[in-house]
Structure formats: C-alpha cells, structure tokens
C-alpha cells in the first residue's frame, strides 16, 4: 500500500492502488479467454460480419482510450466483445470511431 500525507490533518493515511497499477493483480486477459468471451456473447445476440468486426477492432486498437490492449476507457467493456455485437456502438465521446 502507498502511504501519503493527508493535506488536512498532516497525518499519514493508507491508500490502495487501483487494480491496474498494483502488481498483485493480473489485469491482462489471454487471447483464448477473449475468444471464449466473444463466442459466448455471440451465441444469443446478432453479430457483424468478419470484415466489419476487423474494421471495428482496427479502430479500437488505434484508439487512445484503449487500455491493457482489451478494455475501453469510456465504457469499461472488452472491445473484442463490443466490436463483434451488431447492436453495439463506439462510446468515444462526440464522434464514434467506427464510422
């Protein structure tokens, strides 16, 4: 845990790191697990064609909001799952990157 000095009291307080910053958590998702999650989500919902899926993923992979190679900073979803689903939209503020 990180110790920091409280501005109000001048005393140290304990503060936890977020899971993305703390080495004790593994926030990376394997390719196999991602593929399984995409497959599970695709079972009950309409999906886009493979070419559209690849186009959407390409936009996500070049987006400054992509975190950890798999997570959208704006919605918290796994981009591989979101890009596959037909009714999903890009949550990028003001202008979709999937246009």
Short mmCIF file of N, CA, C and O in Angstrom, two decimals:
data_model
loop_
_atom_site.label_atom_id
_atom_site.label_comp_id
_atom_site.label_asym_id
_atom_site.label_seq_id
_atom_site.Cartn_x
_atom_site.Cartn_y
_atom_site.Cartn_z
N UNK A 1 0.84 -1.19 0.00
CA UNK A 1 0.00 0.00 0.00
C UNK A 1 0.87 1.24 0.00
O UNK A 1 1.97 1.23 0.51
N UNK A 2 0.32 2.28 -0.54
CA UNK A 2 1.04 3.55 -0.55
C UNK A 2 0.66 4.36 0.68
O UNK A 2 -0.49 4.44 1.07
N UNK A 3 1.66 4.98 1.26
CA UNK A 3 1.37 5.92 2.34
C UNK A 3 1.43 7.32 1.76
O UNK A 3 2.23 7.61 0.90
N UNK A 4 0.60 8.16 2.21
CA UNK A 4 0.64 9.55 1.76
C UNK A 4 0.27 10.44 2.92
O UNK A 4 -0.38 10.03 3.86
N UNK A 5 0.67 11.67 2.84
CA UNK A 5 0.42 12.63 3.89
C UNK A 5 -0.91 13.33 3.61
O UNK A 5 -1.12 13.87 2.54
N UNK A 6 -1.81 13.30 4.55
CA UNK A 6 -3.09 13.97 4.39
C UNK A 6 -2.89 15.47 4.47
O UNK A 6 -2.25 16.00 5.38
N UNK A 7 -3.42 16.18 3.49
CA UNK A 7 -3.27 17.63 3.44
C UNK A 7 -4.02 18.30 4.58
O UNK A 7 -3.60 19.32 5.08
N UNK A 8 -5.14 17.70 4.99
CA UNK A 8 -5.95 18.34 6.02
C UNK A 8 -5.40 18.13 7.43
O UNK A 8 -5.37 19.04 8.24
N UNK A 9 -4.95 16.91 7.72
CA UNK A 9 -4.55 16.61 9.10
C UNK A 9 -3.04 16.53 9.29
O UNK A 9 -2.57 16.56 10.41
N UNK A 10 -2.29 16.43 8.21
CA UNK A 10 -0.85 16.29 8.33
C UNK A 10 -0.44 14.89 8.78
O UNK A 10 0.71 14.66 9.10
N UNK A 11 -1.38 13.94 8.79
CA UNK A 11 -1.09 12.57 9.21
C UNK A 11 -1.05 11.66 7.99
O UNK A 11 -1.68 11.93 6.97
N UNK A 12 -0.31 10.58 8.15
CA UNK A 12 -0.26 9.59 7.07
C UNK A 12 -1.55 8.80 7.03
O UNK A 12 -2.14 8.49 8.04
N UNK A 13 -1.98 8.48 5.82
CA UNK A 13 -3.13 7.60 5.64
C UNK A 13 -2.75 6.53 4.62
O UNK A 13 -1.88 6.73 3.81
N UNK A 14 -3.40 5.38 4.71
CA UNK A 14 -3.14 4.30 3.78
C UNK A 14 -4.12 4.41 2.61
O UNK A 14 -5.29 4.68 2.79
N UNK A 15 -3.58 4.19 1.42
CA UNK A 15 -4.41 4.28 0.22
C UNK A 15 -4.04 3.12 -0.69
O UNK A 15 -2.87 2.90 -0.97
N UNK A 16 -5.01 2.41 -1.18
CA UNK A 16 -4.76 1.29 -2.08
C UNK A 16 -4.57 1.80 -3.50
O UNK A 16 -5.19 2.77 -3.91
N UNK A 17 -3.72 1.09 -4.23
CA UNK A 17 -3.57 1.36 -5.65
C UNK A 17 -4.75 0.76 -6.39
O UNK A 17 -5.37 -0.20 -5.93
N UNK A 18 -5.04 1.28 -7.57
CA UNK A 18 -6.08 0.67 -8.39
C UNK A 18 -5.56 -0.67 -8.91
O UNK A 18 -4.35 -0.91 -8.92
N UNK A 19 -6.42 -1.53 -9.35
CA UNK A 19 -6.00 -2.85 -9.81
C UNK A 19 -5.08 -2.76 -11.02
O UNK A 19 -4.23 -3.62 -11.21
N UNK A 20 -5.23 -1.73 -11.85
CA UNK A 20 -4.36 -1.57 -13.00
C UNK A 20 -2.96 -1.14 -12.63
O UNK A 20 -2.02 -1.35 -13.37
N UNK A 21 -2.78 -0.54 -11.47
CA UNK A 21 -1.47 -0.04 -11.04
C UNK A 21 -0.79 -0.97 -10.04
O UNK A 21 0.40 -0.82 -9.79
N UNK A 22 -1.50 -1.89 -9.46
CA UNK A 22 -0.96 -2.75 -8.42
C UNK A 22 -0.49 -4.07 -9.03
O UNK A 22 -1.24 -4.77 -9.70
N UNK A 23 0.76 -4.41 -8.82
CA UNK A 23 1.36 -5.61 -9.40
C UNK A 23 0.74 -6.91 -8.91
O UNK A 23 0.92 -7.95 -9.53
N UNK A 24 0.00 -6.89 -7.82
CA UNK A 24 -0.57 -8.14 -7.31
C UNK A 24 -1.75 -8.61 -8.16
O UNK A 24 -2.16 -9.75 -8.06
N UNK A 25 -2.31 -7.76 -8.99
CA UNK A 25 -3.45 -8.13 -9.83
C UNK A 25 -2.98 -8.35 -11.26
O UNK A 25 -2.20 -7.59 -11.79
N UNK A 26 -3.48 -9.39 -11.90
CA UNK A 26 -3.20 -9.64 -13.30
C UNK A 26 -4.42 -9.17 -14.09
O UNK A 26 -5.46 -9.81 -14.08
N UNK A 27 -4.28 -8.04 -14.75
CA UNK A 27 -5.41 -7.47 -15.46
C UNK A 27 -5.42 -7.83 -16.94
O UNK A 27 -6.33 -7.48 -17.66
N UNK A 28 -4.39 -8.54 -17.39
CA UNK A 28 -4.33 -8.97 -18.78
C UNK A 28 -5.24 -10.19 -18.98
O UNK A 28 -5.31 -11.07 -18.13
N UNK A 29 -5.90 -10.24 -20.12
CA UNK A 29 -6.77 -11.35 -20.45
C UNK A 29 -6.15 -12.10 -21.60
O UNK A 29 -5.75 -11.50 -22.60
N UNK A 30 -6.06 -13.41 -21.49
CA UNK A 30 -5.45 -14.21 -22.55
C UNK A 30 -6.30 -14.17 -23.81
O UNK A 30 -7.52 -13.95 -23.77
N UNK A 31 -5.64 -14.42 -24.94
CA UNK A 31 -6.35 -14.47 -26.22
C UNK A 31 -7.42 -15.57 -26.21
O UNK A 31 -8.50 -15.38 -26.75
N UNK A 32 -7.11 -16.68 -25.59
CA UNK A 32 -8.07 -17.78 -25.52
C UNK A 32 -9.31 -17.38 -24.72
O UNK A 32 -10.44 -17.68 -25.13
N UNK A 33 -9.11 -16.70 -23.61
CA UNK A 33 -10.25 -16.27 -22.80
C UNK A 33 -11.07 -15.21 -23.54
O UNK A 33 -12.30 -15.25 -23.51
N UNK A 34 -10.40 -14.28 -24.24
CA UNK A 34 -11.13 -13.29 -25.02
C UNK A 34 -11.96 -13.96 -26.11
O UNK A 34 -13.13 -13.60 -26.32
N UNK A 35 -11.36 -14.92 -26.80
CA UNK A 35 -12.09 -15.63 -27.86
C UNK A 35 -13.31 -16.34 -27.28
O UNK A 35 -14.39 -16.33 -27.89
N UNK A 36 -13.16 -16.93 -26.11
CA UNK A 36 -14.28 -17.62 -25.46
C UNK A 36 -15.38 -16.64 -25.07
O UNK A 36 -16.56 -16.91 -25.26
N UNK A 37 -15.01 -15.48 -24.56
CA UNK A 37 -15.99 -14.46 -24.19
C UNK A 37 -16.74 -13.93 -25.42
O UNK A 37 -17.95 -13.72 -25.38
N UNK A 38 -16.03 -13.73 -26.52
CA UNK A 38 -16.67 -13.29 -27.77
C UNK A 38 -17.64 -14.36 -28.24
O UNK A 38 -18.78 -14.06 -28.62
N UNK A 39 -17.22 -15.61 -28.18
CA UNK A 39 -18.08 -16.71 -28.61
C UNK A 39 -19.34 -16.81 -27.74
O UNK A 39 -20.44 -16.96 -28.25
N UNK A 40 -19.19 -16.67 -26.44
CA UNK A 40 -20.35 -16.72 -25.54
C UNK A 40 -21.32 -15.57 -25.80
O UNK A 40 -22.53 -15.77 -25.83
N UNK A 41 -20.79 -14.37 -26.00
CA UNK A 41 -21.65 -13.21 -26.25
C UNK A 41 -22.36 -13.34 -27.60
O UNK A 41 -23.49 -12.87 -27.76
N UNK A 42 -21.71 -14.00 -28.55
CA UNK A 42 -22.25 -14.14 -29.91
C UNK A 42 -23.36 -15.18 -30.02
O UNK A 42 -24.09 -15.21 -31.00
N UNK A 43 -23.48 -16.03 -29.04
CA UNK A 43 -24.49 -17.09 -29.09
C UNK A 43 -25.92 -16.57 -29.10
O UNK A 43 -26.78 -17.10 -29.78
N UNK A 44 -26.17 -15.55 -28.33
CA UNK A 44 -27.55 -15.11 -28.13
C UNK A 44 -27.85 -13.74 -28.74
O UNK A 44 -28.96 -13.25 -28.58
N UNK A 45 -26.87 -13.14 -29.41
CA UNK A 45 -27.09 -11.82 -29.99
C UNK A 45 -26.59 -11.77 -31.41
O UNK A 45 -25.62 -12.46 -31.76
N UNK A 46 -27.21 -10.95 -32.25
CA UNK A 46 -26.73 -10.83 -33.64
C UNK A 46 -25.33 -10.22 -33.68
O UNK A 46 -25.00 -9.35 -32.87
N UNK A 47 -24.53 -10.69 -34.63
CA UNK A 47 -23.15 -10.24 -34.76
C UNK A 47 -22.90 -9.62 -36.13
O UNK A 47 -23.66 -9.84 -37.08
N UNK A 48 -21.82 -8.86 -36.24
CA UNK A 48 -21.42 -8.28 -37.51
C UNK A 48 -20.62 -9.29 -38.32
O UNK A 48 -20.11 -10.27 -37.78
N UNK A 49 -20.49 -9.04 -39.61
CA UNK A 49 -19.66 -9.88 -40.48
C UNK A 49 -18.20 -9.75 -40.06
O UNK A 49 -17.80 -8.75 -39.44
N UNK A 50 -17.40 -10.73 -40.42
CA UNK A 50 -15.99 -10.74 -40.04
C UNK A 50 -15.24 -9.49 -40.51
O UNK A 50 -14.41 -8.95 -39.77
N UNK A 51 -15.52 -9.03 -41.72
CA UNK A 51 -14.84 -7.83 -42.25
C UNK A 51 -15.17 -6.60 -41.40
O UNK A 51 -14.28 -5.78 -41.10
N UNK A 52 -16.43 -6.46 -40.99
CA UNK A 52 -16.84 -5.33 -40.15
C UNK A 52 -16.22 -5.46 -38.76
O UNK A 52 -15.79 -4.47 -38.16
N UNK A 53 -16.17 -6.66 -38.24
CA UNK A 53 -15.54 -6.91 -36.94
C UNK A 53 -14.07 -6.47 -36.97
O UNK A 53 -13.61 -5.76 -36.08
N UNK A 54 -13.35 -6.87 -37.99
CA UNK A 54 -11.94 -6.49 -38.11
C UNK A 54 -11.78 -4.98 -38.26
O UNK A 54 -10.85 -4.39 -37.72
N UNK A 55 -12.68 -4.34 -39.00
CA UNK A 55 -12.63 -2.87 -39.17
C UNK A 55 -12.85 -2.18 -37.83
O UNK A 55 -12.12 -1.26 -37.47
N UNK A 56 -13.84 -2.64 -37.08
CA UNK A 56 -14.11 -2.06 -35.76
C UNK A 56 -12.93 -2.26 -34.82
O UNK A 56 -12.51 -1.34 -34.12
N UNK A 57 -12.39 -3.48 -34.80
CA UNK A 57 -11.25 -3.75 -33.92
C UNK A 57 -10.05 -2.89 -34.29
O UNK A 57 -9.33 -2.41 -33.40
N UNK A 58 -9.83 -2.69 -35.56
CA UNK A 58 -8.72 -1.84 -36.00
C UNK A 58 -8.87 -0.43 -35.44
O UNK A 58 -7.89 0.17 -34.99
N UNK A 59 -10.09 0.08 -35.46
CA UNK A 59 -10.35 1.41 -34.88
C UNK A 59 -10.09 1.41 -33.38
O UNK A 59 -9.50 2.34 -32.84
N UNK A 60 -10.52 0.36 -32.71
CA UNK A 60 -10.32 0.26 -31.27
C UNK A 60 -8.83 0.16 -30.92
O UNK A 60 -8.37 0.80 -29.98
N UNK A 61 -8.10 -0.65 -31.67
CA UNK A 61 -6.68 -0.84 -31.38
C UNK A 61 -5.86 0.42 -31.60
O UNK A 61 -4.81 0.59 -30.99
N UNK A 62 -6.34 1.33 -32.44
CA UNK A 62 -5.62 2.59 -32.67
C UNK A 62 -6.17 3.74 -31.81
O UNK A 62 -5.69 4.86 -31.91
N UNK A 63 -7.15 3.46 -30.99
CA UNK A 63 -7.79 4.49 -30.16
C UNK A 63 -6.94 4.81 -28.92
O UNK A 63 -6.44 3.90 -28.26
N UNK A 64 -6.83 6.10 -28.58
CA UNK A 64 -6.09 6.47 -27.37
C UNK A 64 -6.78 6.03 -26.08
O UNK A 64 -6.17 6.04 -25.02
N UNK A 65 -8.03 5.62 -26.16
CA UNK A 65 -8.77 5.19 -24.97
C UNK A 65 -8.66 3.70 -24.70
O UNK A 65 -9.23 3.21 -23.74
N UNK A 66 -7.92 2.96 -25.53
CA UNK A 66 -7.75 1.53 -25.30
C UNK A 66 -6.77 1.31 -24.15
O UNK A 66 -5.68 1.86 -24.14
N UNK A 67 -7.18 0.53 -23.18
CA UNK A 67 -6.35 0.23 -22.02
C UNK A 67 -6.07 -1.26 -21.96
O UNK A 67 -6.97 -2.07 -22.21
N UNK A 68 -4.84 -1.61 -21.63
CA UNK A 68 -4.42 -3.00 -21.44
C UNK A 68 -4.61 -3.86 -22.69
O UNK A 68 -4.66 -5.07 -22.61
N UNK A 69 -4.78 -3.23 -23.83
CA UNK A 69 -4.95 -3.97 -25.08
C UNK A 69 -6.30 -4.61 -25.27
O UNK A 69 -6.53 -5.32 -26.24
N UNK A 70 -7.22 -4.37 -24.33
CA UNK A 70 -8.52 -5.04 -24.42
C UNK A 70 -9.70 -4.24 -23.89
O UNK A 70 -10.84 -4.58 -24.18
N UNK A 71 -9.47 -3.18 -23.14
CA UNK A 71 -10.55 -2.51 -22.42
C UNK A 71 -10.74 -1.07 -22.87
O UNK A 71 -9.78 -0.32 -22.99
N UNK A 72 -11.98 -0.69 -23.11
CA UNK A 72 -12.31 0.68 -23.49
C UNK A 72 -12.41 1.55 -22.24
O UNK A 72 -13.13 1.21 -21.30
N UNK A 73 -11.69 2.63 -22.23
CA UNK A 73 -11.69 3.53 -21.07
C UNK A 73 -13.06 4.20 -20.90
O UNK A 73 -13.46 4.52 -19.79
N UNK A 74 -13.81 4.41 -21.97
CA UNK A 74 -15.07 5.14 -21.87
C UNK A 74 -16.23 4.30 -21.38
O UNK A 74 -17.14 4.81 -20.74
N UNK A 75 -16.24 3.01 -21.67
CA UNK A 75 -17.38 2.19 -21.22
C UNK A 75 -16.95 1.02 -20.34
O UNK A 75 -17.79 0.39 -19.71
N UNK A 76 -15.66 0.71 -20.30
CA UNK A 76 -15.17 -0.38 -19.48
C UNK A 76 -15.36 -1.76 -20.08
O UNK A 76 -15.06 -2.76 -19.44
N UNK A 77 -15.83 -1.82 -21.30
CA UNK A 77 -16.08 -3.12 -21.92
C UNK A 77 -14.81 -3.69 -22.55
O UNK A 77 -13.84 -2.98 -22.78
N UNK A 78 -14.87 -4.96 -22.86
CA UNK A 78 -13.82 -5.60 -23.65
C UNK A 78 -14.14 -5.29 -25.11
O UNK A 78 -15.21 -5.65 -25.61
N UNK A 79 -13.23 -4.61 -25.79
CA UNK A 79 -13.52 -4.15 -27.15
C UNK A 79 -13.75 -5.30 -28.11
O UNK A 79 -14.52 -5.16 -29.07
N UNK A 80 -13.12 -6.45 -27.88
CA UNK A 80 -13.31 -7.59 -28.76
C UNK A 80 -14.76 -8.09 -28.72
O UNK A 80 -15.29 -8.52 -29.74
N UNK A 81 -15.39 -8.02 -27.57
CA UNK A 81 -16.79 -8.41 -27.44
C UNK A 81 -17.69 -7.33 -28.02
O UNK A 81 -18.57 -7.61 -28.84
N UNK A 82 -17.46 -6.10 -27.64
CA UNK A 82 -18.31 -5.00 -28.11
C UNK A 82 -18.28 -4.87 -29.63
O UNK A 82 -19.31 -4.65 -30.27
N UNK A 83 -17.11 -5.01 -30.24
CA UNK A 83 -16.97 -4.86 -31.69
C UNK A 83 -17.70 -5.96 -32.46
O UNK A 83 -18.12 -5.76 -33.60
N UNK A 84 -17.86 -7.11 -31.86
CA UNK A 84 -18.50 -8.25 -32.53
C UNK A 84 -20.02 -8.13 -32.57
O UNK A 84 -20.66 -8.61 -33.50
N UNK A 85 -20.61 -7.46 -31.60
CA UNK A 85 -22.07 -7.42 -31.49
C UNK A 85 -22.67 -6.35 -32.39
O UNK A 85 -22.26 -5.20 -32.38
N UNK A 86 -23.66 -6.75 -33.19
CA UNK A 86 -24.28 -5.89 -34.18
C UNK A 86 -24.85 -4.60 -33.61
O UNK A 86 -24.67 -3.52 -34.17
N UNK A 87 -25.50 -4.68 -32.47
CA UNK A 87 -26.18 -3.51 -31.91
C UNK A 87 -25.27 -2.60 -31.08
O UNK A 87 -25.71 -1.60 -30.54
N UNK A 88 -23.99 -2.93 -30.98
CA UNK A 88 -23.05 -2.10 -30.21
C UNK A 88 -22.63 -0.87 -31.00
O UNK A 88 -22.60 -0.89 -32.23
N UNK A 89 -22.29 0.16 -30.27
CA UNK A 89 -21.76 1.38 -30.87
C UNK A 89 -20.46 1.74 -30.17
O UNK A 89 -20.20 1.31 -29.06
N UNK A 90 -19.68 2.56 -30.81
CA UNK A 90 -18.44 3.04 -30.21
C UNK A 90 -18.78 4.15 -29.22
O UNK A 90 -19.45 5.11 -29.57
N UNK A 91 -18.30 4.06 -27.98
CA UNK A 91 -18.64 5.07 -26.97
C UNK A 91 -17.72 6.29 -26.97
O UNK A 91 -17.82 7.12 -26.09
N UNK A 92 -16.83 6.40 -27.96
CA UNK A 92 -15.90 7.53 -27.99
C UNK A 92 -16.71 8.83 -27.95
O UNK A 92 -17.65 9.00 -28.71
N UNK A 93 -16.35 9.76 -27.07
CA UNK A 93 -17.13 10.99 -26.90
C UNK A 93 -17.24 11.81 -28.19
O UNK A 93 -16.26 11.96 -28.92
N UNK A 94 -18.41 12.30 -28.43
CA UNK A 94 -18.74 13.23 -29.50
C UNK A 94 -18.79 12.62 -30.89
O UNK A 94 -19.51 13.10 -31.73
N UNK A 95 -18.01 11.58 -31.16
CA UNK A 95 -17.97 11.06 -32.52
C UNK A 95 -17.48 9.62 -32.49
O UNK A 95 -16.36 9.34 -32.09
N UNK A 96 -18.30 8.70 -32.96
CA UNK A 96 -17.92 7.30 -33.00
C UNK A 96 -16.68 7.10 -33.87
O UNK A 96 -16.55 7.70 -34.92
N UNK A 97 -15.79 6.25 -33.43
CA UNK A 97 -14.61 5.92 -34.24
C UNK A 97 -14.92 4.78 -35.21
O UNK A 97 -14.07 4.41 -36.02
N UNK A 98 -16.11 4.21 -35.15
CA UNK A 98 -16.46 3.12 -36.05
C UNK A 98 -17.13 3.60 -37.33
O UNK A 98 -17.55 2.79 -38.15
N UNK A 99 -17.26 4.88 -37.52
CA UNK A 99 -17.93 5.41 -38.72
C UNK A 99 -17.05 5.26 -39.93
O UNK A 99 -15.89 5.37 -39.93
#
